[in-house]
Amino acid sequence: MTEDIIEDTESEPEELPDESITELEENDSEYEDDLQELELEEEQTQELLEASSNIGSISFTTTDLRTSQTISFKGNAGKVQMIIFGGISSCGNTNSVLDTLNGMVKSVSASSMNIYVFDIVGNSTSDILAETGNLNSMIRVANYNANAATLRQTCAGAVGLGSRFTMPFIVYVDASGNVYDSSTGYVDADKIASSLKSGGINITVGAMQTLYVTQYASYSYAYQILNIVNEKRAEQGLSALQMDKELLEAAMQRAAECSVYYSHTRPNGTSCYTASSKMNRENIAAGYVSPEDVMSGWLNSSGHYAKPFQYGNQHIHIHMEHGARMTQTTGMNVQTLLPVQIGRAA
């Protein structure tokens, strides 16, 4: 889903419609919402593509959404800067990158680099805060205003980025304000570490380890959720989803992984979509005691609500793991022992 975007005015921030950008749908190239399309005027696009790779002249103030404090951005800050433009809370790629980055920067001094994250989609502040509440304080979740929009456009011109790109758009800037590297879409810990190393920031990505997780799978709960999903789809005139066995096993694996590291990023640092080539969306939840409870939580969250109700969906995978907080589990419970690959930044 792409729409024409009205460019910024001098006094108003760039406003992107919610439906203009969605998270990356892996292995689902037929959907246009795999990409964010920003329609720039032809003259402006040409101007951007001819832009200098130096953003040192850009300077502005904005607000840190988590602290409500005013923060200053300077293109030539005298240290390495990592700037992330994405869809916080609504883009799986952006959230996965933030989760990965959060584990990496624990060993980095805030005096050695700046990290700015801008939500360019227009998600609500409450949704953004819910997604970023546990991030390291050196990751600044900044308000996306008109000046930040100019920064994004200038960075896009500096790297020759066209009008279509997959979120997040990440830019790496040296101490003098020179853009020395960039990426679009999901990137893993190794890529982030490599880009930062090019700027003089050394982060060691931890070696892979294997942890075996014992869990109890409730297939009856999984099928109850499937029934609820199909009831809601029927209300919208959509066809019923079918349970896919391969995806069901992938969901079991993801549940085990989420018990170790609760994120759309797998404990080995890769995207959740690598669990199965069939995957293109994922909802996760914890702390609920019944299928009705977890579905209520998802249905009341706009981003989670949309995933089971896309027209192109045909299959679904559901897995529920229960432990001390899910003692009401009934039906067919199967104990399983699953390997979880762990590779976080050291």
Coordinates of C-alpha atoms in Angstrom, one line a residue:
M1 CA 0.0 0.0 0.0
T2 CA 1.7 3.2 -1.1
E3 CA 0.3 6.7 -1.3
D4 CA 1.5 10.1 -2.5
I5 CA 3.2 12.0 0.3
I6 CA 2.9 15.7 0.7
E7 CA 6.3 17.1 1.4
D8 CA 7.2 19.2 4.5
T9 CA 6.3 22.7 5.0
E10 CA 8.6 25.1 6.9
S11 CA 6.4 24.9 10.0
E12 CA 4.8 21.5 9.9
P13 CA 6.6 18.0 10.2
E14 CA 6.3 15.5 7.4
E15 CA 3.1 13.5 7.9
L16 CA 3.0 9.9 6.6
P17 CA -0.3 8.1 6.6
D18 CA -0.4 5.0 8.8
E19 CA -1.1 2.7 5.9
S20 CA 1.8 4.0 3.8
I21 CA 4.3 1.9 5.5
T22 CA 4.1 -1.5 7.1
E23 CA 6.7 -4.0 8.4
L24 CA 8.6 -6.1 5.9
E25 CA 6.7 -9.2 4.8
E26 CA 9.4 -11.7 4.1
N27 CA 9.0 -13.9 1.1
D28 CA 5.9 -12.1 0.1
S29 CA 7.0 -10.0 -2.9
E30 CA 3.5 -9.6 -4.3
Y31 CA 2.7 -7.1 -1.6
E32 CA 3.5 -3.5 -2.2
D33 CA 3.6 -2.7 1.5
D34 CA 7.0 -4.5 1.7
L35 CA 8.4 -1.1 0.7
Q36 CA 8.0 2.4 1.9
E37 CA 7.4 4.7 -1.1
L38 CA 8.1 8.4 -0.5
E39 CA 7.0 10.3 -3.7
L40 CA 9.4 13.2 -4.0
E41 CA 9.1 15.9 -6.6
E42 CA 11.3 15.3 -9.6
E43 CA 13.4 18.4 -9.1
Q44 CA 13.9 17.7 -5.4
T45 CA 14.8 14.1 -6.0
Q46 CA 17.5 15.2 -8.5
E47 CA 18.7 17.7 -5.9
L48 CA 19.0 15.0 -3.2
L49 CA 20.9 12.6 -5.5
E50 CA 23.5 15.3 -6.2
A51 CA 23.8 16.2 -2.5
S52 CA 27.1 16.1 -0.6
S53 CA 27.8 13.1 1.6
N54 CA 28.5 15.5 4.5
I55 CA 25.6 16.5 6.8
G56 CA 27.7 18.6 9.1
S57 CA 25.7 21.8 8.5
I58 CA 22.5 20.2 9.8
S59 CA 21.7 21.2 13.4
F60 CA 18.4 21.3 15.2
T61 CA 16.6 20.5 18.5
T62 CA 13.9 18.0 19.1
T63 CA 12.4 16.0 22.0
D64 CA 13.5 12.7 23.4
L65 CA 10.1 11.0 23.6
R66 CA 11.2 8.8 26.5
T67 CA 12.4 11.5 28.8
S68 CA 10.5 14.5 27.3
Q69 CA 13.8 16.4 27.4
T70 CA 15.0 18.7 24.6
I71 CA 18.0 17.2 22.8
S72 CA 20.2 18.7 20.2
F73 CA 21.2 17.0 16.9
K74 CA 24.4 18.1 15.2
G75 CA 25.6 16.6 12.0
N76 CA 29.3 17.1 13.0
A77 CA 29.0 16.0 16.6
G78 CA 32.7 15.2 17.0
K79 CA 31.9 11.5 17.3
V80 CA 30.3 8.6 15.4
Q81 CA 26.5 8.8 15.0
M82 CA 24.0 6.1 14.0
I83 CA 20.7 7.4 12.7
I84 CA 17.7 5.1 12.3
F85 CA 14.6 6.1 10.3
G86 CA 11.9 3.5 10.6
G87 CA 8.5 2.5 12.0
I88 CA 8.7 2.0 15.7
S89 CA 6.0 -0.5 16.9
S90 CA 4.6 -1.0 13.4
C91 CA 7.6 -2.3 11.5
G92 CA 9.0 -5.7 12.5
N93 CA 12.3 -4.9 10.9
T94 CA 12.8 -1.7 12.8
N95 CA 11.9 -3.3 16.1
S96 CA 14.2 -6.3 15.5
V97 CA 17.1 -4.0 14.7
L98 CA 16.4 -2.0 17.9
D99 CA 16.3 -5.1 20.0
T100 CA 19.6 -6.3 18.4
L101 CA 21.2 -2.9 18.9
N102 CA 20.1 -2.7 22.5
G103 CA 22.0 -5.9 23.3
M104 CA 25.1 -4.6 21.5
V105 CA 25.5 -1.1 23.0
K106 CA 25.8 -2.2 26.6
S107 CA 29.6 -2.3 26.2
V108 CA 29.7 1.0 24.4
S109 CA 30.4 4.4 26.2
A110 CA 27.8 7.0 25.5
S111 CA 30.7 9.5 25.0
S112 CA 32.0 7.6 22.0
M113 CA 28.8 7.7 19.8
N114 CA 25.3 9.0 19.4
I115 CA 22.3 6.9 18.4
Y116 CA 19.1 8.5 17.2
V117 CA 15.9 6.7 16.2
F118 CA 13.1 8.6 14.3
D119 CA 9.6 7.1 13.8
I120 CA 8.8 8.3 10.3
V121 CA 5.5 6.5 10.1
G122 CA 3.4 8.6 12.5
N123 CA 2.9 6.0 15.2
S124 CA 1.3 7.2 18.4
T125 CA 3.7 8.3 21.2
S126 CA 2.1 5.6 23.5
D127 CA 2.8 2.8 21.0
I128 CA 6.4 4.1 20.5
L129 CA 7.0 4.2 24.3
A130 CA 5.6 0.7 24.7
E131 CA 8.0 -0.6 22.2
T132 CA 11.1 1.3 23.4
G133 CA 10.7 1.4 27.1
N134 CA 13.5 -1.1 27.8
L135 CA 16.0 0.3 25.4
N136 CA 19.4 1.5 26.6
S137 CA 19.3 5.2 27.5
M138 CA 22.0 6.0 24.9
I139 CA 19.5 5.1 22.2
R140 CA 17.6 8.4 21.8
V141 CA 14.0 8.0 20.5
A142 CA 13.6 11.4 19.0
N143 CA 10.5 13.2 17.8
Y144 CA 10.2 13.3 14.0
N145 CA 9.7 17.0 13.2
A146 CA 10.3 19.0 10.0
N147 CA 14.0 19.3 10.7
A148 CA 14.3 15.6 11.2
A149 CA 12.5 15.1 7.9
T150 CA 15.1 17.3 6.2
L151 CA 17.8 15.2 7.8
R152 CA 16.3 12.0 6.4
Q153 CA 16.0 13.5 2.9
T154 CA 19.6 14.8 3.0
C155 CA 20.9 11.4 4.2
A156 CA 18.9 9.7 1.4
G157 CA 20.5 12.0 -1.1
A158 CA 24.0 11.4 0.4
V159 CA 23.8 7.7 -0.3
G160 CA 21.8 7.9 -3.5
L161 CA 18.7 6.3 -2.0
G162 CA 15.8 6.5 -4.4
S163 CA 12.1 7.0 -3.7
R164 CA 11.5 3.4 -2.6
F165 CA 13.2 1.7 0.3
T166 CA 12.6 -0.9 3.0
M167 CA 12.6 0.2 6.6
P168 CA 14.6 0.9 8.6
F169 CA 16.9 3.2 6.7
I170 CA 20.1 3.4 8.8
V171 CA 22.9 6.0 8.3
Y172 CA 26.3 6.0 9.9
V173 CA 28.1 9.3 10.2
D174 CA 31.7 10.0 11.3
A175 CA 32.9 12.7 13.7
S176 CA 33.1 15.3 10.9
G177 CA 29.6 14.7 9.6
N178 CA 30.5 12.5 6.7
V179 CA 28.0 9.7 5.9
Y180 CA 30.3 6.7 5.5
D181 CA 27.8 3.8 5.5
S182 CA 24.1 3.0 5.3
S183 CA 21.6 0.2 5.0
T184 CA 18.0 -0.5 4.4
G185 CA 15.8 -3.3 5.8
Y186 CA 16.6 -5.8 8.4
V187 CA 20.3 -6.1 9.4
D188 CA 21.8 -8.5 11.9
A189 CA 24.4 -7.9 14.7
D190 CA 27.3 -8.7 12.4
K191 CA 26.4 -6.0 9.9
I192 CA 25.8 -3.4 12.6
A193 CA 29.1 -4.3 14.2
S194 CA 30.9 -4.1 10.9
S195 CA 29.4 -0.7 10.1
L196 CA 30.3 0.7 13.5
K197 CA 33.8 -0.7 13.3
S198 CA 34.4 1.2 10.0
G199 CA 33.8 4.4 12.1
G200 CA 36.1 3.3 14.9
I201 CA 33.5 1.8 17.3
N202 CA 34.5 -1.8 18.2
I203 CA 31.8 -4.1 19.4
T204 CA 32.4 -7.8 19.7
V205 CA 29.5 -10.1 18.7
G206 CA 29.4 -13.0 21.1
A207 CA 30.0 -16.6 20.0
M208 CA 27.0 -18.8 19.4
Q209 CA 25.9 -21.2 22.1
T210 CA 23.1 -23.8 22.4
L211 CA 20.6 -23.8 25.2
Y212 CA 18.0 -26.6 25.5
V213 CA 14.6 -25.4 26.6
T214 CA 12.0 -27.7 28.1
Q215 CA 8.4 -26.6 27.3
Y216 CA 4.8 -27.8 27.3
A217 CA 2.9 -27.3 24.1
S218 CA -0.8 -26.8 24.3
Y219 CA -2.2 -27.8 20.9
S220 CA -5.8 -27.3 22.1
Y221 CA -5.1 -23.7 22.9
A222 CA -3.5 -23.2 19.5
Y223 CA -6.7 -24.4 17.8
Q224 CA -8.9 -22.3 20.0
I225 CA -7.0 -19.3 18.9
L226 CA -7.4 -20.4 15.3
N227 CA -11.1 -20.6 15.8
I228 CA -11.3 -17.1 17.2
V229 CA -9.2 -15.7 14.3
N230 CA -11.4 -17.4 11.8
E231 CA -14.6 -16.1 13.5
K232 CA -13.2 -12.6 13.2
R233 CA -12.2 -13.1 9.6
A234 CA -15.6 -14.4 8.7
E235 CA -17.1 -11.2 10.2
Q236 CA -15.0 -9.3 7.6
G237 CA -16.0 -11.6 4.7
L238 CA -12.5 -13.2 4.6
S239 CA -11.9 -16.9 4.1
A240 CA -10.8 -19.2 7.0
L241 CA -7.2 -19.8 7.7
Q242 CA -5.8 -23.4 7.8
M243 CA -3.3 -24.6 10.4
D244 CA 0.1 -25.4 8.7
K245 CA 2.1 -28.1 10.3
E246 CA 5.5 -26.8 9.2
L247 CA 4.6 -23.4 10.5
L248 CA 3.3 -24.9 13.7
E249 CA 6.7 -26.4 14.4
A250 CA 8.3 -23.1 13.6
A251 CA 6.0 -21.5 16.1
M252 CA 7.0 -24.0 18.7
Q253 CA 10.6 -23.1 18.1
R254 CA 9.8 -19.4 18.3
A255 CA 8.0 -19.9 21.6
A256 CA 11.0 -21.6 23.1
E257 CA 13.2 -18.8 21.8
C258 CA 10.9 -16.1 23.3
S259 CA 11.2 -17.8 26.7
V260 CA 14.9 -16.9 26.5
Y261 CA 14.7 -13.6 24.6
Y262 CA 11.3 -12.0 24.2
S263 CA 11.6 -10.3 20.8
H264 CA 10.9 -10.6 17.1
T265 CA 14.7 -10.9 16.9
R266 CA 15.8 -14.5 17.5
P267 CA 18.4 -15.1 20.3
N268 CA 21.0 -15.8 17.6
G269 CA 20.5 -12.2 16.3
T270 CA 18.6 -13.0 13.2
S271 CA 15.1 -12.0 12.2
C272 CA 12.1 -14.1 13.4
Y273 CA 11.3 -14.8 9.7
T274 CA 14.3 -17.0 9.4
A275 CA 12.5 -19.7 11.5
S276 CA 10.6 -20.8 8.4
S277 CA 10.7 -19.8 4.7
K278 CA 6.9 -19.7 4.9
M279 CA 6.7 -17.0 7.6
N280 CA 5.8 -13.4 6.7
R281 CA 4.2 -12.1 9.9
E282 CA 4.5 -12.8 13.6
N283 CA 2.6 -11.9 16.8
I284 CA 4.0 -12.8 20.2
A285 CA 2.6 -12.5 23.7
A286 CA 3.4 -13.4 27.3
G287 CA 1.6 -13.4 30.6
Y288 CA -1.9 -14.4 29.3
V289 CA -3.8 -17.4 30.8
S290 CA -6.2 -18.3 28.1
P291 CA -6.7 -18.1 24.3
E292 CA -9.5 -15.5 24.8
D293 CA -7.1 -13.3 26.9
V294 CA -4.3 -13.3 24.4
M295 CA -6.6 -12.7 21.4
S296 CA -8.2 -9.8 23.3
G297 CA -4.8 -8.3 23.7
W298 CA -3.9 -8.7 20.1
L299 CA -7.3 -7.5 18.8
N300 CA -6.9 -4.3 20.8
S301 CA -3.5 -3.6 19.3
S302 CA -3.8 -2.1 15.8
G303 CA -0.5 -3.5 14.6
H304 CA -1.1 -7.0 16.0
Y305 CA -4.8 -7.0 14.8
A306 CA -3.9 -6.4 11.2
K307 CA -1.6 -9.4 10.7
P308 CA -4.2 -12.3 10.9
F309 CA -6.7 -10.4 8.8
Q310 CA -4.7 -9.6 5.6
Y311 CA -6.4 -10.8 2.5
G312 CA -3.4 -12.7 1.2
N313 CA -3.0 -14.9 4.3
Q314 CA -3.9 -18.5 3.8
H315 CA -2.2 -20.3 6.7
I316 CA -1.4 -19.7 10.3
H317 CA 0.9 -21.1 12.9
I318 CA 0.1 -20.9 16.6
H319 CA 2.0 -22.2 19.6
M320 CA 1.3 -21.7 23.3
E321 CA 3.8 -22.6 25.9
H322 CA 2.6 -22.7 29.5
G323 CA 4.4 -22.7 32.8
A324 CA 3.8 -21.4 36.3
R325 CA 1.6 -18.5 35.1
M326 CA -0.5 -20.7 32.8
T327 CA -1.7 -23.4 35.1
Q328 CA -5.2 -23.5 33.6
T329 CA -3.8 -25.2 30.4
T330 CA -6.0 -28.2 29.4
G331 CA -6.2 -30.6 26.5
M332 CA -3.2 -32.1 24.7
N333 CA 0.0 -31.0 26.4
V334 CA 3.2 -32.3 24.9
Q335 CA 6.5 -31.9 26.7
T336 CA 9.3 -31.0 24.2
L337 CA 13.0 -30.2 24.4
L338 CA 14.1 -27.7 21.8
P339 CA 17.5 -26.2 21.1
V340 CA 17.9 -22.4 21.1
Q341 CA 20.9 -20.8 19.4
I342 CA 22.1 -17.9 21.4
G343 CA 24.6 -15.3 20.1
R344 CA 24.3 -11.9 21.7
A345 CA 26.8 -9.1 21.6
A346 CA 29.5 -9.6 24.3

